XYZ file of C-alpha atoms in Angstrom:
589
model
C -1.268 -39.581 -35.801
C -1.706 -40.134 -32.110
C 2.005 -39.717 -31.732
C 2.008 -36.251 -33.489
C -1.260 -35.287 -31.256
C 0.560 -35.729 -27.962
C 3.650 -34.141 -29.629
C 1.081 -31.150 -30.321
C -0.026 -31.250 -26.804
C 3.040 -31.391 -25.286
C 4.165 -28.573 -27.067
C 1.598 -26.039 -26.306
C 1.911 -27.156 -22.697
C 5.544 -25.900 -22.548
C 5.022 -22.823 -24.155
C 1.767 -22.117 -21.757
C 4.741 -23.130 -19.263
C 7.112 -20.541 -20.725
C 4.966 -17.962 -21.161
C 3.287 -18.136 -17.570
C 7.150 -18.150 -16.236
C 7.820 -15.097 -18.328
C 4.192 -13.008 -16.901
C 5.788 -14.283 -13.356
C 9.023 -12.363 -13.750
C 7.702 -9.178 -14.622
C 7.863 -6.472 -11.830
C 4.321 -6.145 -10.136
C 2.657 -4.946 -7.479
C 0.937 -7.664 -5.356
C -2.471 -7.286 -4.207
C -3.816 -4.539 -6.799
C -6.151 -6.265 -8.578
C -9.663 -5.787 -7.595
C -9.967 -9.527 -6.592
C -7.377 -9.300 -4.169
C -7.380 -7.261 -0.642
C -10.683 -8.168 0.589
C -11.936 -4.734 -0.455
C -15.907 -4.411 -0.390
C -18.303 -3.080 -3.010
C -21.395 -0.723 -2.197
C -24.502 -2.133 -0.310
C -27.388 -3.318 -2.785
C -29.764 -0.717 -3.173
C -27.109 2.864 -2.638
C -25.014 4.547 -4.732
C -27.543 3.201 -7.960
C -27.446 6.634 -9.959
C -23.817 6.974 -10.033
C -22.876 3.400 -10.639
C -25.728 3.583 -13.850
C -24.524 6.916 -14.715
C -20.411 5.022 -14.628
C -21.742 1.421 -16.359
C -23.463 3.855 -19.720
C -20.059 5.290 -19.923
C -18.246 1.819 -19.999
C -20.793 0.344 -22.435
C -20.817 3.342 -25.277
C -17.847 4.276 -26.822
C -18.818 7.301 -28.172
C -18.250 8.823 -24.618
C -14.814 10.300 -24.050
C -12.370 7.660 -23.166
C -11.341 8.658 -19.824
C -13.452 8.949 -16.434
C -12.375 10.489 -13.424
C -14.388 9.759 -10.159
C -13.708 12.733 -8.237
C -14.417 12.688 -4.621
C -12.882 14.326 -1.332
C -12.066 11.783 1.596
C -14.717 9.591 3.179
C -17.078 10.179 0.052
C -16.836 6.585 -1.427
C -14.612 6.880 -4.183
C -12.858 3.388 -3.648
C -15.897 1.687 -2.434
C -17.601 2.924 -6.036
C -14.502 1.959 -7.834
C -14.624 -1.921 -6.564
C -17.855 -2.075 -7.545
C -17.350 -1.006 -11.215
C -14.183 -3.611 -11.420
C -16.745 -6.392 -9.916
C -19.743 -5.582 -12.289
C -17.691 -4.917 -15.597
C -15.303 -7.780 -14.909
C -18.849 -10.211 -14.651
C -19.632 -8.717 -17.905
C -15.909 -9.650 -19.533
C -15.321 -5.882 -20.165
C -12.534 -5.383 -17.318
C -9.326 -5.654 -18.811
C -7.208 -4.999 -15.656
C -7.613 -2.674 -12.231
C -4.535 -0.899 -10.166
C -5.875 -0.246 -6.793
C -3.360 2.396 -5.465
C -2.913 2.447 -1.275
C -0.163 4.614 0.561
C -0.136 1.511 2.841
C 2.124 -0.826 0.257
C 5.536 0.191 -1.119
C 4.658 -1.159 -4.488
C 1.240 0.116 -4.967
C 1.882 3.568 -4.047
C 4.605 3.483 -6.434
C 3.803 4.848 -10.073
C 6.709 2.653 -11.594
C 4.816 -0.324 -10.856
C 1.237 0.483 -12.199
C 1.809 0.161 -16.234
C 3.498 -3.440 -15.499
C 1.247 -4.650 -13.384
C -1.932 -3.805 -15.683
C 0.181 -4.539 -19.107
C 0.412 -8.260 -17.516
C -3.011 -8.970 -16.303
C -4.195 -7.660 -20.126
C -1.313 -10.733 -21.180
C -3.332 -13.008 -18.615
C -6.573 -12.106 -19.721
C -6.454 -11.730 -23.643
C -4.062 -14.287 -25.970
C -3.592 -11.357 -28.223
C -2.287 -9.353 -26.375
C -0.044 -12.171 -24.631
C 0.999 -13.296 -27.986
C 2.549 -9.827 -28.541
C 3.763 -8.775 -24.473
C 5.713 -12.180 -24.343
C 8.211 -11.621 -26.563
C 8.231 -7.867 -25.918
C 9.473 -9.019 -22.416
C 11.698 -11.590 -23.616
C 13.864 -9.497 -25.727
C 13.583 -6.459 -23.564
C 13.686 -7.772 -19.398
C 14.121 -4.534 -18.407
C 11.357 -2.276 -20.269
C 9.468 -2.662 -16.397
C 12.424 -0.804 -15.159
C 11.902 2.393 -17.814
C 10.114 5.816 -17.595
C 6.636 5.875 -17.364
C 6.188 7.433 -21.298
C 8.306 4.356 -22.420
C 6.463 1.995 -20.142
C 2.751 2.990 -21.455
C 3.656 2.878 -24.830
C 5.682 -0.193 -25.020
C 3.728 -2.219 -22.548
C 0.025 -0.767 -23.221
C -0.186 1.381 -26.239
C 1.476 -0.707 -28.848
C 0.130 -4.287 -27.466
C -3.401 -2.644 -27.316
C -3.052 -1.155 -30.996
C -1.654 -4.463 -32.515
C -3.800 -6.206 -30.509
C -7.158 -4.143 -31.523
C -8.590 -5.198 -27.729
C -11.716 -3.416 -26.219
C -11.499 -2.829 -22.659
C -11.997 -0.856 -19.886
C -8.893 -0.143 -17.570
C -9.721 1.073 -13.803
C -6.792 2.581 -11.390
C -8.245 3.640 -7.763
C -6.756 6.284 -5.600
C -4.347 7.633 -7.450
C -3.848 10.473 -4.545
C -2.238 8.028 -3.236
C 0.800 7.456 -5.133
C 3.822 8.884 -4.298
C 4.355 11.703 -6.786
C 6.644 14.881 -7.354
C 5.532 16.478 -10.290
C 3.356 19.542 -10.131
C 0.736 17.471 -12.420
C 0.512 13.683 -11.920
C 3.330 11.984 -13.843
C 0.599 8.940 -15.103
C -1.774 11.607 -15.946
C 0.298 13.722 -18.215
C 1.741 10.189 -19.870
C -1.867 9.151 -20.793
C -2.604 12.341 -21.841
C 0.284 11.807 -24.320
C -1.621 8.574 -25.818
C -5.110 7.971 -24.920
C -6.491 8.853 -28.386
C -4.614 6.344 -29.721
C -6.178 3.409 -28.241
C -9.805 4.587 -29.519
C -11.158 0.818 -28.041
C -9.844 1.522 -24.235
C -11.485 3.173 -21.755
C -9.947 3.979 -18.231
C -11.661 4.805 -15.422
C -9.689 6.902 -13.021
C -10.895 7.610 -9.094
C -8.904 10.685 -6.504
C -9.178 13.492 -4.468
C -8.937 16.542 -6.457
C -5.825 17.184 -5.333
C -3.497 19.885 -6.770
C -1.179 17.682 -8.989
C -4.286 15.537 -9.559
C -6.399 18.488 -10.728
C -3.467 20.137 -12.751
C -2.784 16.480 -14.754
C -6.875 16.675 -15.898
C -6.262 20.111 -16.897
C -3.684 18.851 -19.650
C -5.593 19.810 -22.919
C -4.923 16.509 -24.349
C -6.347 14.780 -21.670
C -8.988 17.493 -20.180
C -10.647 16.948 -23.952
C -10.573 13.426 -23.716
C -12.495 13.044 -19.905
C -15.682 13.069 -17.782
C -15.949 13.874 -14.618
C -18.078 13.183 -11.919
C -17.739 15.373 -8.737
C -18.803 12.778 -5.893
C -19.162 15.151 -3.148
C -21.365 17.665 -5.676
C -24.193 14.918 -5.398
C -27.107 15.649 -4.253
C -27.667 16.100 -0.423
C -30.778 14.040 -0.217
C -29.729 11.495 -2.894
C -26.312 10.682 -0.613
C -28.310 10.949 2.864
C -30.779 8.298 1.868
C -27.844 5.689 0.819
C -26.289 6.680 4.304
C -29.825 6.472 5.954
C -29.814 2.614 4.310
C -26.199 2.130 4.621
C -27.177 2.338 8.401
C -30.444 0.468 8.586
C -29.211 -2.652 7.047
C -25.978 -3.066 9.432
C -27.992 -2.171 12.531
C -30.789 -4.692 11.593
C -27.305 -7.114 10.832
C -26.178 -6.528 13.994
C -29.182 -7.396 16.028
C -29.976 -10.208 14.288
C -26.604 -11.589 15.399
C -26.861 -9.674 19.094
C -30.292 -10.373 19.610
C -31.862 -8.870 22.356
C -31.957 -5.403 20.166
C -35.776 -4.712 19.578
C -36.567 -0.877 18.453
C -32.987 -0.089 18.292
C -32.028 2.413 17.348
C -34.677 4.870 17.989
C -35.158 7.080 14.555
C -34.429 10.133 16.529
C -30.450 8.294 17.343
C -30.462 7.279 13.389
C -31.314 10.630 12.550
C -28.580 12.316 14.623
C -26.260 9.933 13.030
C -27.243 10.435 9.345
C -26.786 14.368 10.054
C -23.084 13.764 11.288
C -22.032 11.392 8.571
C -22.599 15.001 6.426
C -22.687 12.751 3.336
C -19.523 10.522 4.808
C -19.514 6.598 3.884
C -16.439 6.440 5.780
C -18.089 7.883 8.580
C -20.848 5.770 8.530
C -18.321 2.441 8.671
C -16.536 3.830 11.178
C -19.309 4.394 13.345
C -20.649 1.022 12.595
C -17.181 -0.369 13.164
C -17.217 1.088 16.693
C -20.623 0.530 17.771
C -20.406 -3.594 16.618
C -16.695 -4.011 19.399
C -17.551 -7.116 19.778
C -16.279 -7.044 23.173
C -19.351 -4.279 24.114
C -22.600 -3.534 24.027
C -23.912 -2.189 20.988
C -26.757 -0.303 22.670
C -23.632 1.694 25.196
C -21.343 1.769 22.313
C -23.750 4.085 20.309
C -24.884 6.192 23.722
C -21.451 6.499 24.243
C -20.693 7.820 20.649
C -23.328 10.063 21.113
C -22.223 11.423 23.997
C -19.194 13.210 22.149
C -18.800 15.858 20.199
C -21.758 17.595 19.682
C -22.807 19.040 16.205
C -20.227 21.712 15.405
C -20.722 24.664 12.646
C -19.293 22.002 10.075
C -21.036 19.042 11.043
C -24.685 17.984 9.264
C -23.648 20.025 6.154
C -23.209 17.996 2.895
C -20.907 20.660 1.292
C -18.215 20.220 3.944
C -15.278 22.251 3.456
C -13.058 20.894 6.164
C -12.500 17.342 7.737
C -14.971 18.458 11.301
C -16.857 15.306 11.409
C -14.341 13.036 10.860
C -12.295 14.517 13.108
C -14.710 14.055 15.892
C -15.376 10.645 15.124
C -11.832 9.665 15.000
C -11.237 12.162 18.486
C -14.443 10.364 20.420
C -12.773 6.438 19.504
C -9.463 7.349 21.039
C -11.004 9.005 23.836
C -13.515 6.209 24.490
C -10.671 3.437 23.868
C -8.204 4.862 26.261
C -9.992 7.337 28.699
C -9.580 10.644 29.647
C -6.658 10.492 32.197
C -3.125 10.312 30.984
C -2.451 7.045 31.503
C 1.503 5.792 31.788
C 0.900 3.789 28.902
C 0.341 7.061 26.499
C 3.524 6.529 25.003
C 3.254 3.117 24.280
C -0.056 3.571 22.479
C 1.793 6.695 20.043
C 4.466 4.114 19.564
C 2.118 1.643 17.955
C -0.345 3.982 16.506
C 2.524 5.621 14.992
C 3.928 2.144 13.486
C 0.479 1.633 11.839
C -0.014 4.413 10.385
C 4.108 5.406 9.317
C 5.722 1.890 8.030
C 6.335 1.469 4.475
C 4.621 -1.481 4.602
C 1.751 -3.126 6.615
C 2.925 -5.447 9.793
C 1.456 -7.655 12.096
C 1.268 -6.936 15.809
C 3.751 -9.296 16.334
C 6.175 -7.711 14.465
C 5.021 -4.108 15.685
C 5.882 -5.593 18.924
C 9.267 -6.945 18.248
C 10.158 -3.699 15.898
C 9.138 -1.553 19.081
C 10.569 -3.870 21.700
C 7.311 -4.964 23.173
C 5.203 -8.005 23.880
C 2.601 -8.623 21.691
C 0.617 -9.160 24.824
C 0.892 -5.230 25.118
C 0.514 -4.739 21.329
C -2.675 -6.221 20.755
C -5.025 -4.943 23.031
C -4.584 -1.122 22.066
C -5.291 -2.259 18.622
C -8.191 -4.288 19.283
C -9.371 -1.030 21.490
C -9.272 0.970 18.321
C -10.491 -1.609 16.073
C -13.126 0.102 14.113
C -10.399 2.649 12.871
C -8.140 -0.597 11.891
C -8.112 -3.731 9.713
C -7.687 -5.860 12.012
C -8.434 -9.403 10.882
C -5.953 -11.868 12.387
C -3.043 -11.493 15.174
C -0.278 -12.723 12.149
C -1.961 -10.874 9.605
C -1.122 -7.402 8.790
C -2.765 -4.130 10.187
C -3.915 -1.215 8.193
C -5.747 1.862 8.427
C -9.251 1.028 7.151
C -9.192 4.697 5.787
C -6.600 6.735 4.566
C -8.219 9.591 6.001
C -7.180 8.271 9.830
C -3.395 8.843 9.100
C -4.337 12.213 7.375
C -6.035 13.150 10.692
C -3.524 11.862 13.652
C -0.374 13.051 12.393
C -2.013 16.615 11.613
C -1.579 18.447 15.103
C -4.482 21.440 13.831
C -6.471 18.191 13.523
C -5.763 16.041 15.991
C -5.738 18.510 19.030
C -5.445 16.260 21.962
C -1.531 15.611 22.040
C -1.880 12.227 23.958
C -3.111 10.460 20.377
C -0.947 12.936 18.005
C 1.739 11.020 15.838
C 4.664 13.517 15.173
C 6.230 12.004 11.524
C 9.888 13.212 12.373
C 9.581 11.174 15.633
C 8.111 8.272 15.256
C 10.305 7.537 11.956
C 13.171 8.079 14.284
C 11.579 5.481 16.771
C 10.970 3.076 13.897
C 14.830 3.614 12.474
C 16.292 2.940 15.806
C 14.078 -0.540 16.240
C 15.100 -1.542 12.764
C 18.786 -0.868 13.151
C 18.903 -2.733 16.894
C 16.890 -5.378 15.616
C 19.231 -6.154 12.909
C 22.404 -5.581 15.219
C 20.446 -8.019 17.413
C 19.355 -10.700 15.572
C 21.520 -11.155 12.138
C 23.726 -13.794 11.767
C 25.735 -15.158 8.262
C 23.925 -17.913 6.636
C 20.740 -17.503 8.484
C 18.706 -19.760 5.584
C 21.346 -22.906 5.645
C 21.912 -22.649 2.226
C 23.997 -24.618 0.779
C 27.597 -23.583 -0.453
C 27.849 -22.199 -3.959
C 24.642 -22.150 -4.674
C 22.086 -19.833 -6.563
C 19.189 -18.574 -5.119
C 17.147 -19.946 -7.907
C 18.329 -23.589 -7.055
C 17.305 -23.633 -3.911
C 13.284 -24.842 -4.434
C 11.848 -24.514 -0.920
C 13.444 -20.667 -0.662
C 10.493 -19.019 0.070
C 9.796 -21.880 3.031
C 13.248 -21.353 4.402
C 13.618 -17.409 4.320
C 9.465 -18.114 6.477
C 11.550 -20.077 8.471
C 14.273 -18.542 9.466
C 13.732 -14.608 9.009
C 10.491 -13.559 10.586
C 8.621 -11.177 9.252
C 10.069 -8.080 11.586
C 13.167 -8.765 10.784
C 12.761 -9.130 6.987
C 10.619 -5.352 6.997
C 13.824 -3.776 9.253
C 16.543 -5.802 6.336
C 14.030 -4.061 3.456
C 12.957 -0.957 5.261
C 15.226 0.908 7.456
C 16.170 3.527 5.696
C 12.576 4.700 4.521
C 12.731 6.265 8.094
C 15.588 8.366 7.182
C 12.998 10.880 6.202
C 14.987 13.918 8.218
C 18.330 15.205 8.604
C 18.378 16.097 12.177
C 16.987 12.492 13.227
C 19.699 11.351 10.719
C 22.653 13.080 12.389
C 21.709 12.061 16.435
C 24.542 9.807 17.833
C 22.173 7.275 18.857
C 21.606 6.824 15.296
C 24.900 7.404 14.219
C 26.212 5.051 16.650
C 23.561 1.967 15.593
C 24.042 2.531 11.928
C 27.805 2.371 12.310
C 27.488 -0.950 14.523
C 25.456 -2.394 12.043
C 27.733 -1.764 8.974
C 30.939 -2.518 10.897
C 29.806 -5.663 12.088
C 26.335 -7.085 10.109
C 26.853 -5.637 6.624
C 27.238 -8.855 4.704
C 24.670 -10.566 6.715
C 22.380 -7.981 5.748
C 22.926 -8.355 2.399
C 22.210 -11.886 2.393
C 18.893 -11.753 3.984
C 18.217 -8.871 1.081
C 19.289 -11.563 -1.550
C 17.004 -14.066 -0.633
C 14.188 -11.710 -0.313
C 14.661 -10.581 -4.069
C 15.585 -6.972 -2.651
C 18.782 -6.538 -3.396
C 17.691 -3.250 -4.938
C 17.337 -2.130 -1.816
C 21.135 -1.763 -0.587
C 21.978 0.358 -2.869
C 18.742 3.011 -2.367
C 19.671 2.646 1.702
C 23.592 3.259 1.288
C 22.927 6.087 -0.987
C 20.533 7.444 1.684
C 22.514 7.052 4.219
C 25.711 7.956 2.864
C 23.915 11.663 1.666
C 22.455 12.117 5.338
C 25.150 11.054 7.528
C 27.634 13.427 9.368
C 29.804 11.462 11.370
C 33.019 11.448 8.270
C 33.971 7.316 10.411
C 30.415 6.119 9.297
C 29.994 7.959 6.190
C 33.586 6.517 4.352
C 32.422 3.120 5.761
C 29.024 3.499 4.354
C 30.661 4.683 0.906
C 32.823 1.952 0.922
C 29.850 -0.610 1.331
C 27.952 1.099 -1.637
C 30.731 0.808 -3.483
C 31.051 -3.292 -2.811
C 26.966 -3.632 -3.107
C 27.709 -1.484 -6.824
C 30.347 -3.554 -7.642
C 28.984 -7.180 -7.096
C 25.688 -6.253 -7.916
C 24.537 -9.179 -9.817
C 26.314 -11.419 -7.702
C 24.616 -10.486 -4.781
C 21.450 -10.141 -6.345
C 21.457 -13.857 -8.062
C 23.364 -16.039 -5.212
C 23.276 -14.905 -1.140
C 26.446 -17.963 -0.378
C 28.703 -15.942 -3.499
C 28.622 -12.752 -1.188
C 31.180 -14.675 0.620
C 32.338 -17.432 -2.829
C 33.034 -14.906 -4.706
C 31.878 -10.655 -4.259
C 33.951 -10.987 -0.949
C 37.357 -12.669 -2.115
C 37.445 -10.699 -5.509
C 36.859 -7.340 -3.453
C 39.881 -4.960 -2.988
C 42.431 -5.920 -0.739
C 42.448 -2.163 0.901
C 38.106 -1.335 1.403
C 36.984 -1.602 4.301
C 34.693 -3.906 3.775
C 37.299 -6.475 2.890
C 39.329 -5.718 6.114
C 36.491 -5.739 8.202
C 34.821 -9.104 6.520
C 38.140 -10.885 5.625
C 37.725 -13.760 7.784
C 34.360 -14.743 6.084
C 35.635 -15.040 2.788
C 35.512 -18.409 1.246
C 36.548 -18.647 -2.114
C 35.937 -21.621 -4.624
């Protein structure tokens, strides 16, 4: 009996095993789950009417299924949202959460939002597990589908069989990168949402055109509340600002000291009037004033100092972006003066790397992308810290608002040129220091793997490609040709001439770094690119004939970075290019 206990056990622990190794597999996003990111709910005490007014809707499900938290920027959509995910997920009613941010490839990327939330539902409820395993099992690339085959074969159908209640919350779905004239997601759950009678999902975004257009879908308009964020009323929002304000001003001179009667009510009531019903302007100005480098009491003369009320400012119903706009003009202007410093276009070099890379980087590796210390790097972002996330010199560095990059790369908004970030030109700035660094620095074998072997044999991978490939280097490898985003910068010989060094001489090495990273995926999307923008007829047959290797050897390349050279190099035709050029490295078995 004890014998067939332990058998039992042992059992179970291998399928938990198998199971948990299948959930791993499955394309995600990292990071989108409302207990990852470091993201912060609302202060105790504001924002209580709409959060009761959101938790009723969650609890009773005689309320239509779908809520959309409409907001424009700065209003506290995200901010709400976290708090929701926190209070329901206490209560065992959260099922999963997609926080959307332009700032990461894969969570501004629509393909990756019913996979990610189809496996936390597996992680959360055995039901539905039971069912998504083997779904996934027979099926490894149903992740890889359209977004109609995706919700119904990864939500809909688990959820039906499954006869789950929960409530489903996606954040900021603005920003996802989307071409349809109404949100892709939107018109898909449109398609399905009444039949999942026991799932509620709560939906946050700017009411932007496609956004708008996807909740006018009769299906789906039928089927949803919404809440107008910015609609609510003045008083109601100025009060939460008004506390918002009191208790991080009481928090900072408990920690200052030396603070008594500050700040007067007449400077808290100037500032409550220019946050015109703002929460982002309300951190940022917080942000600013706490530099912990200054004075709070000259940090907040100094704010006040700028920009004066306008027309816009101190009006709730704001039709334009005026306040922010100053705020955002006043913390350049006090970080880097009013002269025109040498420096200027350093500091657009590494504003424009913040706020323009596919994916978030340190300041070290802004530096090295850039071609400058990080000596040089860090102290124009610390100067501009309260418009940054900013938490560690190796940790990444993001916007703290999306409504920053909105503002500095829009010239009618951002009128002083010195801070303006001009898209076409900084993405050619960042291609250039992507291609050199890789023409620089790439070298065969740069992991010391051993010969012949797979990339999932090698157990301390991860440790090695930390190692050896530093983190610039592995966002130029992955990235590059996301700055292709023009033809003109595309066709410029400086460009020309890097991206035709770089294939003629550090192709394969390329690919290897791409295999160990698990991006293999990414060769073919930056050949394609490349091959469609290029001019020069030298560099566009030799990027053709790379595609046409990467194509070929696909799954090679993908599943072992030593058989580039074992076996996708020797097995390649005698006549490419890429076999004359590379010939020497081949090693077959």
């Amino acid at each position: 009996m004890a014998q067939q206990t332990a058998m039992y056990k042992q059992a179970c622990k291998l399928i938990v095993t198998a199971e948990a190794s299948v959930l791993n597999n499955v394309r995600c996003a990292q990071g989108a789950e409302h207990r990852h990111g470091g993201r912060r709910g609302c202060l105790k005490g504001t924002r209580t009417a709409v959060l009761d007014e959101i938790e009723l809707w969650t609890r009773d499900f005689r309320n239509p299924p779908v809520y959309w938290l409409n907001g424009l920027a700065g209003t506290g959509k995200s901010t709400i949202a976290q708090t929701i995910a926190e209070r329901i997920f206490a209560d065992g009613q959260l099922g999963a959460s997609f926080f959307c941010s332009r700032d990461f490839e894969d969570r501004r990327n629509l393909d990756f939002i019913f996979p990610t939330l189809a496996v936390q539902l597996a992680r959360k409820y055995t039901e539905f597990r039971s069912i998504f395993v083997p779904l996934v099992q027979s099926d490894p690339g149903i992740a890889y589908e359209s977004l109609y085959n995706q919700m119904r074969k990864l939500i809909v159908e688990p959820l039906e069989e499954s006869s789950i209640s929960a409530v489903i919350v996606i954040d900021a779905l603005d920003e996802c990168r989307d071409v349809e004239p109404a949100s892709a997601i939107l018109s898909v759950l449109g398609q399905f949402v009444s039949e999942i009678p026991k799932v509620k999902f709560f939906l946050t975004g700017r009411p932007e055109p496609r956004i708008r257009e996807g909740f006018r879908i009769p299906l789906l308009a039928e089927a949803t509340d919404v809440f107008v964020l910015h609609e609510v009323e003045p008083s109601r929002i100025n009060n939460d600002i008004r506390l918002f304000f009191r208790h991080s001003f009481l928090e900072i001179a408990g920690r200052r000291g030396g603070l008594d009667g500050w700040p007067t009510k007449e400077q808290l009531k100037v500032l409550c009037e220019r946050a015109a019903g703002l929460f982002v302007y309300a951190v940022a100005t917080v942000r600013f004033i706490d530099h912990r480098n200054n004075n709070p009491k000259k940090q907040l003369d100094r704010l006040l100092l700028f920009s004066k009320s306008t027309a816009y400012e101190g009006k709730t119903k704001f039709k334009t972006d005026t306040t922010l706009d100053s705020l955002y003009a006043s913390i350049l202007q006090e970080a880097f003066g009013d002269d025109d410093p040498e420096d200027d276009p350093k500091i657009r070099s590494v504003l424009g790397a913040v706020v323009l890379v596919a994916n978030p980087l340190s300041p070290p590796a802004i530096g090295t992308l850039l071609g400058y210390d990080t000596e040089d790097v860090l102290p124009l972002l610390s100067s501009i810290h309260s418009l940054l996330i900013l938490q560690d010199i190796n940790q990444p560095v993001q916007s703290f608002h999306k409504s920053f990059p909105d503002f500095i790369v829009n010239p009618a908004r951002c009128i002083n040129r010195r801070f303006h970030i001009s898209p076409p030109n900084h993405h050619m700035e960042l291609l250039i220091g992507c291609l050199n660094l890789m023409n620089r620095t790439l070298e065969k074998n740069m992991c010391r793997l051993p010969d012949a072997v797979a990339n999932s044999e090698v157990p301390d991978l991860r440790e090695r490609t930390e190692r050896y490939i530093d983190s610039a280097l592995q966002y130029a490898c992955k990235s590059w040709h996301k700055h292709l985003v023009d033809e003109q910068t595309a066709r410029t010989p400086k460009v020309t001439s890097a991206l035709h060094r770089f294939l003629e001489k550090k192709f394969l090495f390329w690919l290897e770094v791409l295999s160990v990273l698990g991006a293999a995926r990414e060769a073919v999307d930056a050949l394609d690119l490349a091959t469609k923008w290029m001019e020069a007829s030298s560099t566009v047959e030799l990027a053709n004939d790379c595609l046409r290797f990467v194509t070929g050897f696909f799954e090679v390349i993908d599943e072992s970075a030593p058989h580039v050279y074992h076996s996708a190099l020797p097995l390649s035709p005698r006549m490419s290019m890429v076999r004359k050029l590379y010939g020497p490295h081949a090693n077959p078995l």
